[in-house]
mmCIF file of C-alpha atoms in Angstrom:
data_model
loop_
_atom_site.group_PDB
_atom_site.id
_atom_site.type_symbol
_atom_site.label_atom_id
_atom_site.label_comp_id
_atom_site.label_asym_id
_atom_site.label_seq_id
_atom_site.Cartn_x
_atom_site.Cartn_y
_atom_site.Cartn_z
ATOM 1 C CA MET A 546 -56.300 -53.843 -11.604
ATOM 2 C CA ASN A 547 -53.832 -50.964 -11.730
ATOM 3 C CA LYS A 548 -55.173 -49.512 -8.488
ATOM 4 C CA SER A 549 -52.728 -49.698 -5.583
ATOM 5 C CA ILE A 550 -52.867 -49.634 -1.821
ATOM 6 C CA ILE A 551 -49.570 -48.764 -0.192
ATOM 7 C CA ILE A 552 -49.105 -49.703 3.455
ATOM 8 C CA ILE A 553 -46.195 -48.079 5.269
ATOM 9 C CA GLY A 554 -45.106 -50.297 8.142
ATOM 10 C CA ALA A 555 -45.244 -54.097 8.303
ATOM 11 C CA SER A 556 -45.528 -54.860 11.986
ATOM 12 C CA HIS A 557 -48.760 -56.250 13.464
ATOM 13 C CA ALA A 558 -51.004 -53.505 12.086
ATOM 14 C CA GLY A 559 -49.639 -53.254 8.553
ATOM 15 C CA THR A 560 -49.219 -56.984 7.982
ATOM 16 C CA SER A 561 -52.664 -57.772 9.400
ATOM 17 C CA LEU A 562 -54.173 -55.154 7.086
ATOM 18 C CA ALA A 563 -52.516 -56.564 3.969
ATOM 19 C CA PHE A 564 -54.016 -60.012 4.542
ATOM 20 C CA ALA A 565 -57.354 -58.620 5.750
ATOM 21 C CA LEU A 566 -57.687 -56.669 2.499
ATOM 22 C CA ARG A 567 -57.438 -59.880 0.496
ATOM 23 C CA LYS A 568 -59.988 -61.502 2.797
ATOM 24 C CA GLU A 569 -62.383 -58.602 2.229
ATOM 25 C CA GLY A 570 -62.054 -58.966 -1.535
ATOM 26 C CA TRP A 571 -59.477 -56.369 -2.558
ATOM 27 C CA GLN A 572 -58.028 -57.752 -5.797
ATOM 28 C CA ALA A 573 -55.734 -54.932 -6.912
ATOM 29 C CA ASN A 574 -52.143 -54.207 -5.912
ATOM 30 C CA ILE A 575 -51.038 -54.242 -2.281
ATOM 31 C CA ILE A 576 -47.559 -52.862 -1.579
ATOM 32 C CA LEU A 577 -46.298 -53.372 1.967
ATOM 33 C CA ILE A 578 -43.181 -51.368 2.879
ATOM 34 C CA GLU A 579 -41.041 -51.968 5.975
ATOM 35 C CA LYS A 580 -37.690 -50.424 6.933
ATOM 36 C CA ASP A 581 -36.723 -53.452 9.052
ATOM 37 C CA PRO A 582 -34.842 -55.918 6.810
ATOM 38 C CA ASN A 583 -36.377 -58.943 8.556
ATOM 39 C CA LEU A 584 -39.625 -60.578 7.523
ATOM 40 C CA PRO A 585 -42.403 -59.122 9.719
ATOM 41 C CA TYR A 586 -42.297 -60.685 13.183
ATOM 42 C CA HIS A 587 -44.142 -60.799 16.492
ATOM 43 C CA ARG A 588 -42.901 -58.095 18.858
ATOM 44 C CA PRO A 589 -44.177 -59.258 22.305
ATOM 45 C CA PRO A 590 -41.541 -62.046 22.575
ATOM 46 C CA LEU A 591 -38.718 -59.489 22.219
ATOM 47 C CA SER A 592 -38.865 -58.560 25.908
ATOM 48 C CA LYS A 593 -39.609 -62.118 26.978
ATOM 49 C CA LYS A 594 -38.219 -65.478 25.773
ATOM 50 C CA PHE A 595 -36.456 -64.113 22.717
ATOM 51 C CA LEU A 596 -34.341 -61.752 24.828
ATOM 52 C CA THR A 597 -32.527 -64.530 26.658
ATOM 53 C CA SER A 598 -32.709 -67.402 24.172
ATOM 54 C CA ASP A 599 -30.722 -68.530 21.150
ATOM 55 C CA MET A 600 -33.788 -68.149 18.945
ATOM 56 C CA ASP A 601 -33.607 -66.550 15.548
ATOM 57 C CA ILE A 602 -36.253 -63.967 14.757
ATOM 58 C CA ASP A 603 -37.462 -66.224 11.923
ATOM 59 C CA GLN A 604 -38.987 -68.414 14.639
ATOM 60 C CA HIS A 605 -41.407 -65.576 15.451
ATOM 61 C CA LEU A 606 -42.659 -64.560 12.021
ATOM 62 C CA LEU A 607 -46.139 -63.131 11.582
ATOM 63 C CA MET A 608 -46.451 -64.934 8.257
ATOM 64 C CA ALA A 609 -44.194 -67.203 6.217
ATOM 65 C CA ARG A 610 -42.592 -65.717 3.123
ATOM 66 C CA GLU A 611 -44.737 -67.985 0.956
ATOM 67 C CA SER A 612 -47.922 -66.422 2.356
ATOM 68 C CA TYR A 613 -47.064 -63.008 0.937
ATOM 69 C CA ASP A 614 -46.417 -64.559 -2.466
ATOM 70 C CA LYS A 615 -49.593 -66.652 -2.327
ATOM 71 C CA HIS A 616 -51.751 -63.606 -1.569
ATOM 72 C CA GLU A 617 -49.862 -61.416 -4.041
ATOM 73 C CA ILE A 618 -48.673 -58.967 -1.432
ATOM 74 C CA ASP A 619 -45.678 -56.998 -2.683
ATOM 75 C CA LEU A 620 -43.500 -56.952 0.446
ATOM 76 C CA ARG A 621 -40.561 -54.552 0.264
ATOM 77 C CA LEU A 622 -38.150 -54.819 3.186
ATOM 78 C CA GLY A 623 -35.260 -52.616 4.239
ATOM 79 C CA LEU A 624 -36.785 -49.520 2.680
ATOM 80 C CA GLU A 625 -37.888 -46.318 4.344
ATOM 81 C CA VAL A 626 -40.481 -43.880 3.058
ATOM 82 C CA THR A 627 -38.851 -40.457 2.935
ATOM 83 C CA GLY A 628 -41.748 -38.425 1.620
ATOM 84 C CA VAL A 629 -45.500 -38.347 1.073
ATOM 85 C CA ASP A 630 -46.973 -36.130 -1.653
ATOM 86 C CA LYS A 631 -50.716 -36.291 -1.081
ATOM 87 C CA SER A 632 -51.496 -33.776 -3.821
ATOM 88 C CA HIS A 633 -50.072 -36.200 -6.396
ATOM 89 C CA LYS A 634 -50.907 -39.299 -4.309
ATOM 90 C CA ALA A 635 -47.334 -40.544 -4.354
ATOM 91 C CA ILE A 636 -44.603 -41.576 -1.926
ATOM 92 C CA THR A 637 -40.822 -41.540 -2.265
ATOM 93 C CA LEU A 638 -38.663 -44.394 -0.989
ATOM 94 C CA SER A 639 -35.151 -44.217 0.443
ATOM 95 C CA ASN A 640 -33.818 -45.769 -2.777
ATOM 96 C CA GLY A 641 -35.278 -42.891 -4.805
ATOM 97 C CA ILE A 642 -38.201 -44.818 -6.296
ATOM 98 C CA VAL A 643 -41.519 -42.962 -6.452
ATOM 99 C CA LEU A 644 -44.736 -44.992 -6.111
ATOM 100 C CA SER A 645 -48.289 -43.849 -6.788
ATOM 101 C CA TYR A 646 -51.228 -44.907 -4.655
ATOM 102 C CA ASP A 647 -55.002 -44.849 -4.697
ATOM 103 C CA LYS A 648 -55.167 -45.442 -0.966
ATOM 104 C CA LEU A 649 -52.333 -44.982 1.513
ATOM 105 C CA VAL A 650 -52.192 -46.504 4.993
ATOM 106 C CA LEU A 651 -49.807 -45.298 7.682
ATOM 107 C CA ALA A 652 -48.925 -48.120 10.062
ATOM 108 C CA THR A 653 -45.728 -46.441 11.171
ATOM 109 C CA GLY A 654 -45.830 -47.519 14.806
ATOM 110 C CA ALA A 655 -43.814 -45.815 17.512
ATOM 111 C CA THR A 656 -40.227 -45.187 18.572
ATOM 112 C CA PRO A 657 -38.744 -45.530 22.084
ATOM 113 C CA PHE A 658 -38.858 -42.207 23.900
ATOM 114 C CA ILE A 659 -35.425 -40.828 24.766
ATOM 115 C CA PRO A 660 -35.770 -38.968 28.065
ATOM 116 C CA PRO A 661 -33.920 -35.668 28.594
ATOM 117 C CA ILE A 662 -31.098 -37.217 30.584
ATOM 118 C CA LYS A 663 -27.643 -35.680 30.302
ATOM 119 C CA GLY A 664 -25.229 -38.014 28.495
ATOM 120 C CA ILE A 665 -27.854 -40.563 27.468
ATOM 121 C CA LYS A 666 -27.068 -40.278 23.752
ATOM 122 C CA GLY A 667 -23.323 -40.586 24.070
ATOM 123 C CA ILE A 668 -22.959 -43.835 26.018
ATOM 124 C CA GLN A 669 -22.410 -47.044 24.058
ATOM 125 C CA ASP A 670 -23.912 -49.358 26.670
ATOM 126 C CA VAL A 671 -27.351 -47.723 26.741
ATOM 127 C CA PHE A 672 -30.023 -49.802 24.987
ATOM 128 C CA TYR A 673 -33.671 -49.471 23.997
ATOM 129 C CA LEU A 674 -36.027 -52.285 23.033
ATOM 130 C CA ARG A 675 -38.357 -52.014 20.061
ATOM 131 C CA THR A 676 -36.946 -54.185 17.269
ATOM 132 C CA ALA A 677 -35.383 -57.606 16.867
ATOM 133 C CA LYS A 678 -31.999 -55.929 16.404
ATOM 134 C CA ASP A 679 -32.444 -54.112 19.724
ATOM 135 C CA ALA A 680 -33.151 -57.396 21.497
ATOM 136 C CA MET A 681 -30.189 -59.125 19.859
ATOM 137 C CA ASP A 682 -27.897 -56.218 20.770
ATOM 138 C CA ILE A 683 -28.953 -56.510 24.436
ATOM 139 C CA ARG A 684 -28.527 -60.270 24.272
ATOM 140 C CA SER A 685 -24.998 -59.933 22.854
ATOM 141 C CA ALA A 686 -24.002 -57.280 25.386
ATOM 142 C CA CYS A 687 -25.124 -59.497 28.275
ATOM 143 C CA ARG A 688 -23.168 -62.458 26.958
ATOM 144 C CA ALA A 689 -20.014 -60.440 26.418
ATOM 145 C CA ILE A 690 -19.661 -59.811 30.169
ATOM 146 C CA ASP A 691 -19.278 -62.372 32.921
ATOM 147 C CA ALA A 692 -22.194 -61.934 35.384
ATOM 148 C CA PRO A 693 -23.212 -58.482 34.137
ATOM 149 C CA SER A 694 -25.057 -55.952 36.242
ATOM 150 C CA ILE A 695 -28.045 -54.502 34.406
ATOM 151 C CA LEU A 696 -29.877 -51.315 35.266
ATOM 152 C CA ILE A 697 -33.320 -50.653 33.825
ATOM 153 C CA ILE A 698 -34.707 -47.122 33.724
ATOM 154 C CA GLY A 699 -38.497 -47.389 33.818
ATOM 155 C CA GLY A 700 -40.902 -49.614 35.724
ATOM 156 C CA GLY A 701 -43.563 -50.064 33.051
ATOM 157 C CA TYR A 702 -44.372 -53.143 30.983
ATOM 158 C CA ILE A 703 -41.110 -53.167 28.998
ATOM 159 C CA GLY A 704 -38.915 -52.572 32.026
ATOM 160 C CA LEU A 705 -40.575 -55.253 34.124
ATOM 161 C CA GLU A 706 -40.706 -57.814 31.319
ATOM 162 C CA CYS A 707 -37.019 -57.284 30.579
ATOM 163 C CA ALA A 708 -36.220 -57.602 34.279
ATOM 164 C CA ALA A 709 -38.162 -60.859 34.554
ATOM 165 C CA SER A 710 -36.449 -62.310 31.485
ATOM 166 C CA LEU A 711 -32.916 -61.208 32.347
ATOM 167 C CA LYS A 712 -33.217 -62.252 35.982
ATOM 168 C CA GLN A 713 -33.640 -65.824 34.827
ATOM 169 C CA LEU A 714 -30.027 -65.605 33.612
ATOM 170 C CA ASP A 715 -29.058 -65.104 37.252
ATOM 171 C CA VAL A 716 -27.644 -61.634 36.640
ATOM 172 C CA SER A 717 -27.923 -58.537 38.799
ATOM 173 C CA VAL A 718 -30.948 -56.421 37.810
ATOM 174 C CA THR A 719 -31.875 -53.028 39.225
ATOM 175 C CA ILE A 720 -34.923 -50.941 38.261
ATOM 176 C CA LEU A 721 -35.176 -47.173 38.709
ATOM 177 C CA GLU A 722 -38.721 -45.811 38.475
ATOM 178 C CA ARG A 723 -39.476 -42.086 38.606
ATOM 179 C CA GLU A 724 -43.013 -42.484 39.996
ATOM 180 C CA ASN A 725 -43.977 -43.736 43.450
ATOM 181 C CA ARG A 726 -45.162 -47.102 42.119
ATOM 182 C CA LEU A 727 -44.587 -49.542 39.269
ATOM 183 C CA LEU A 728 -46.917 -49.563 36.240
ATOM 184 C CA SER A 729 -48.328 -46.240 37.434
ATOM 185 C CA ARG A 730 -49.683 -45.247 34.016
ATOM 186 C CA VAL A 731 -51.472 -48.486 33.223
ATOM 187 C CA THR A 732 -52.817 -50.199 36.313
ATOM 188 C CA ALA A 733 -54.155 -49.758 39.847
ATOM 189 C CA PRO A 734 -52.051 -49.484 43.042
ATOM 190 C CA GLU A 735 -52.993 -53.021 44.141
ATOM 191 C CA MET A 736 -51.439 -54.456 40.968
ATOM 192 C CA SER A 737 -48.407 -52.211 41.393
ATOM 193 C CA ASP A 738 -47.898 -53.642 44.881
ATOM 194 C CA PHE A 739 -48.321 -57.183 43.575
ATOM 195 C CA PHE A 740 -45.606 -56.799 40.940
ATOM 196 C CA LEU A 741 -43.293 -54.942 43.316
ATOM 197 C CA LYS A 742 -43.475 -57.924 45.677
ATOM 198 C CA LEU A 743 -43.092 -60.424 42.826
ATOM 199 C CA HIS A 744 -39.933 -58.834 41.419
ATOM 200 C CA THR A 745 -38.418 -58.204 44.839
ATOM 201 C CA GLU A 746 -38.893 -61.854 45.767
ATOM 202 C CA LYS A 747 -37.095 -62.800 42.539
ATOM 203 C CA GLY A 748 -34.092 -60.716 43.532
ATOM 204 C CA VAL A 749 -34.673 -57.596 41.447
ATOM 205 C CA GLU A 750 -33.681 -54.393 43.261
ATOM 206 C CA ILE A 751 -36.438 -51.830 42.730
ATOM 207 C CA ASN A 752 -35.971 -48.178 43.599
ATOM 208 C CA LEU A 753 -39.022 -45.912 43.357
ATOM 209 C CA LYS A 754 -39.150 -42.097 43.134
ATOM 210 C CA LYS A 755 -35.785 -42.047 41.375
ATOM 211 C CA ASN A 756 -35.492 -39.339 38.738
ATOM 212 C CA VAL A 757 -32.394 -39.973 36.600
ATOM 213 C CA THR A 758 -30.575 -36.766 35.659
ATOM 214 C CA SER A 759 -27.360 -37.970 34.009
ATOM 215 C CA ILE A 760 -25.478 -40.990 32.729
ATOM 216 C CA GLU A 761 -21.712 -41.177 32.414
ATOM 217 C CA ARG A 762 -18.799 -43.592 32.098
ATOM 218 C CA ALA A 763 -16.923 -44.391 35.319
ATOM 219 C CA HIS A 764 -14.263 -47.077 35.798
ATOM 220 C CA ASN A 765 -15.493 -49.448 33.057
ATOM 221 C CA LYS A 766 -19.044 -49.090 34.361
ATOM 222 C CA VAL A 767 -21.969 -46.886 33.419
ATOM 223 C CA ALA A 768 -22.837 -44.539 36.275
ATOM 224 C CA VAL A 769 -26.438 -43.370 36.602
ATOM 225 C CA LEU A 770 -27.035 -40.318 38.776
ATOM 226 C CA CYS A 771 -30.382 -39.249 40.238
ATOM 227 C CA ASP A 772 -31.613 -35.862 41.390
ATOM 228 C CA ASP A 773 -31.560 -36.981 45.043
ATOM 229 C CA GLY A 774 -27.806 -37.584 44.823
ATOM 230 C CA ALA A 775 -28.021 -41.365 44.531
ATOM 231 C CA GLN A 776 -25.673 -43.122 42.075
ATOM 232 C CA TYR A 777 -26.059 -46.583 40.571
ATOM 233 C CA ASP A 778 -23.340 -48.357 38.591
ATOM 234 C CA ALA A 779 -24.014 -51.042 36.001
ATOM 235 C CA ASP A 780 -22.458 -52.774 33.002
ATOM 236 C CA LEU A 781 -25.343 -51.864 30.735
ATOM 237 C CA ILE A 782 -28.493 -49.767 30.813
ATOM 238 C CA ILE A 783 -31.904 -50.530 29.298
ATOM 239 C CA VAL A 784 -34.216 -47.546 28.908
ATOM 240 C CA GLY A 785 -37.933 -48.308 28.883
ATOM 241 C CA VAL A 786 -39.843 -45.124 29.630
ATOM 242 C CA GLY A 787 -42.454 -45.223 26.894
ATOM 243 C CA VAL A 788 -42.665 -44.503 23.189
ATOM 244 C CA SER A 789 -43.433 -41.637 20.841
ATOM 245 C CA PRO A 790 -45.800 -42.216 17.898
ATOM 246 C CA ASN A 791 -44.180 -41.963 14.482
ATOM 247 C CA VAL A 792 -46.106 -39.055 12.988
ATOM 248 C CA ALA A 793 -43.419 -37.393 10.844
ATOM 249 C CA LEU A 794 -44.892 -38.591 7.521
ATOM 250 C CA ALA A 795 -48.385 -37.597 8.626
ATOM 251 C CA GLU A 796 -47.170 -34.122 9.556
ATOM 252 C CA GLN A 797 -45.338 -33.829 6.255
ATOM 253 C CA ALA A 798 -48.626 -34.645 4.509
ATOM 254 C CA ASP A 799 -50.365 -32.022 6.660
ATOM 255 C CA LEU A 800 -52.662 -34.575 8.282
ATOM 256 C CA LYS A 801 -54.310 -33.816 11.593
ATOM 257 C CA THR A 802 -52.228 -35.048 14.529
ATOM 258 C CA HIS A 803 -52.390 -34.732 18.296
ATOM 259 C CA ASN A 804 -51.106 -37.544 20.462
ATOM 260 C CA GLY A 805 -50.709 -39.575 17.285
ATOM 261 C CA ILE A 806 -52.325 -39.473 13.855
ATOM 262 C CA CYS A 807 -55.993 -38.556 14.328
ATOM 263 C CA VAL A 808 -58.382 -41.095 12.790
ATOM 264 C CA ASP A 809 -62.149 -41.585 12.777
ATOM 265 C CA GLU A 810 -64.138 -44.746 13.536
ATOM 266 C CA LYS A 811 -63.166 -46.108 10.114
ATOM 267 C CA THR A 812 -59.438 -45.348 10.724
ATOM 268 C CA GLN A 813 -59.576 -42.610 8.098
ATOM 269 C CA THR A 814 -57.328 -39.574 8.583
ATOM 270 C CA SER A 815 -58.144 -35.967 7.681
ATOM 271 C CA ASP A 816 -57.358 -36.956 4.065
ATOM 272 C CA PRO A 817 -60.067 -39.292 2.676
ATOM 273 C CA ASP A 818 -57.509 -41.377 0.762
ATOM 274 C CA ILE A 819 -55.130 -41.872 3.689
ATOM 275 C CA TYR A 820 -55.799 -44.214 6.607
ATOM 276 C CA ALA A 821 -53.743 -44.887 9.738
ATOM 277 C CA ILE A 822 -53.708 -47.843 12.130
ATOM 278 C CA GLY A 823 -51.832 -49.142 15.161
ATOM 279 C CA ASP A 824 -49.601 -47.506 17.762
ATOM 280 C CA CYS A 825 -49.233 -44.305 15.743
ATOM 281 C CA THR A 826 -52.934 -43.417 15.876
ATOM 282 C CA GLU A 827 -55.265 -41.552 18.188
ATOM 283 C CA HIS A 828 -58.973 -42.335 18.004
ATOM 284 C CA TYR A 829 -62.180 -41.444 19.787
ATOM 285 C CA ASN A 830 -63.269 -44.303 22.029
ATOM 286 C CA LYS A 831 -66.955 -44.156 22.847
ATOM 287 C CA HIS A 832 -66.555 -46.456 25.849
ATOM 288 C CA TYR A 833 -64.501 -43.756 27.569
ATOM 289 C CA ASP A 834 -65.927 -40.746 25.753
ATOM 290 C CA THR A 835 -62.453 -39.435 24.984
ATOM 291 C CA THR A 836 -59.646 -39.719 22.455
ATOM 292 C CA ILE A 837 -56.952 -42.261 23.257
ATOM 293 C CA ARG A 838 -53.847 -43.767 21.708
ATOM 294 C CA LEU A 839 -53.349 -47.457 22.422
ATOM 295 C CA GLU A 840 -50.059 -49.328 22.295
ATOM 296 C CA SER A 841 -51.158 -52.927 21.955
ATOM 297 C CA VAL A 842 -51.155 -55.750 19.441
ATOM 298 C CA GLN A 843 -54.905 -56.188 19.807
ATOM 299 C CA ASN A 844 -55.607 -52.583 18.909
ATOM 300 C CA ALA A 845 -53.330 -52.887 15.881
ATOM 301 C CA VAL A 846 -55.140 -55.993 14.648
ATOM 302 C CA ASP A 847 -58.603 -54.574 15.380
ATOM 303 C CA GLN A 848 -57.879 -51.356 13.513
ATOM 304 C CA ALA A 849 -56.414 -53.329 10.600
ATOM 305 C CA LYS A 850 -59.687 -55.249 10.223
ATOM 306 C CA VAL A 851 -61.709 -52.033 10.324
ATOM 307 C CA ALA A 852 -59.458 -50.350 7.757
ATOM 308 C CA ALA A 853 -59.716 -53.320 5.397
ATOM 309 C CA LYS A 854 -63.516 -53.215 5.474
ATOM 310 C CA ALA A 855 -63.601 -49.435 5.084
ATOM 311 C CA ILE A 856 -61.248 -49.445 2.108
ATOM 312 C CA CYS A 857 -63.342 -52.177 0.501
ATOM 313 C CA LYS A 858 -66.434 -49.991 1.073
ATOM 314 C CA LYS A 859 -68.068 -52.291 3.602
ATOM 315 C CA GLU A 860 -69.969 -51.162 6.676
ATOM 316 C CA THR A 861 -67.659 -51.011 9.682
ATOM 317 C CA GLY A 862 -66.584 -49.008 12.706
ATOM 318 C CA TYR A 863 -64.054 -49.315 15.511
ATOM 319 C CA ASP A 864 -65.839 -50.327 18.711
ATOM 320 C CA ALA A 865 -63.323 -52.354 20.715
ATOM 321 C CA VAL A 866 -62.777 -52.302 24.466
ATOM 322 C CA PRO A 867 -58.990 -52.050 25.070
ATOM 323 C CA TRP A 868 -57.249 -55.063 26.518
ATOM 324 C CA PHE A 869 -53.621 -55.877 27.273
ATOM 325 C CA TRP A 870 -51.406 -58.623 28.598
ATOM 326 C CA SER A 871 -47.952 -59.012 30.105
ATOM 327 C CA ASP A 872 -45.894 -62.114 30.943
ATOM 328 C CA GLN A 873 -43.508 -61.842 33.899
ATOM 329 C CA TYR A 874 -41.942 -64.977 35.365
ATOM 330 C CA TYR A 875 -44.798 -67.474 35.871
ATOM 331 C CA VAL A 876 -47.448 -64.735 35.999
ATOM 332 C CA LYS A 877 -49.639 -63.628 33.103
ATOM 333 C CA LEU A 878 -51.344 -60.290 33.664
ATOM 334 C CA GLN A 879 -54.479 -59.858 31.541
ATOM 335 C CA MET A 880 -56.358 -56.602 31.733
ATOM 336 C CA VAL A 881 -59.560 -55.432 30.069
ATOM 337 C CA GLY A 882 -60.234 -51.710 29.967
ATOM 338 C CA LEU A 883 -58.238 -48.705 31.117
ATOM 339 C CA SER A 884 -57.418 -47.799 34.718
ATOM 340 C CA SER A 885 -57.815 -44.055 34.172
ATOM 341 C CA GLY A 886 -59.919 -42.562 36.942
ATOM 342 C CA TYR A 887 -59.628 -45.694 39.059
#
């Protein structure tokens, strides 16, 4: 009973794994570590209803506090893992505490990608959206200005979902997309055209083939300049141009990484006692005969179930077909499979 599993990251993947381990019969210690001080919560609502509501994040919890206690899951919030020592099978926390593990699971997720735009790091009114705090900061900034103008850099899922949510506040919303169509990385041209028409009809100004080169302050506004000479002014900027997998701990532990932490069909890394699940991982998908990294709740949950079985020495293997969804206005997009090679 002294054996311990440590899970780093308590979003969808990490939290699902903790409870799946109990379901699969793991009776020893489970330590779940999360740097966010809030109880683990659902992330999809952040760019949707939560962004424009008066809701508290406690209304979107993955599990009630009592559930962690009932299943004897040692949940430690507001702590960051600063080091992994795989030779001694130990981790170090930001408060200096060192914990030993028998099995370690990296569910470290991803971080918003900061594009190489001049001035982007020095402007106060530039926001990203990944956490509840990010959403609340955007919410507060919108409410602090009478009829704010909002500019969104990026026409992917996050950018379009934010636009749909914020437009319902009857504010001015403009999208700048570098590619020649919306959702270019994730769906087919017909769907891109559909959502371009949908957002335009709702009053969102969409500008395609706009490569942002710099952001600066100008007359109490934020000025965004593009490489074609165009300039757009707004009260606040939301950047949604993708994410980068959090692989720093994996690299520190000398695990194999590529476009994420490399895992096998059992979610095992190049170290037999370390597993990885969720947005931070890259796996071989036999349906596409290639390695892919998926950023979706379903993938996180599926990999968590596989990891739980594997750790409990049960027969398992990841064999899921990717699927995604997006809510924009009254439309729910549901997509099975990838559009690569369409």
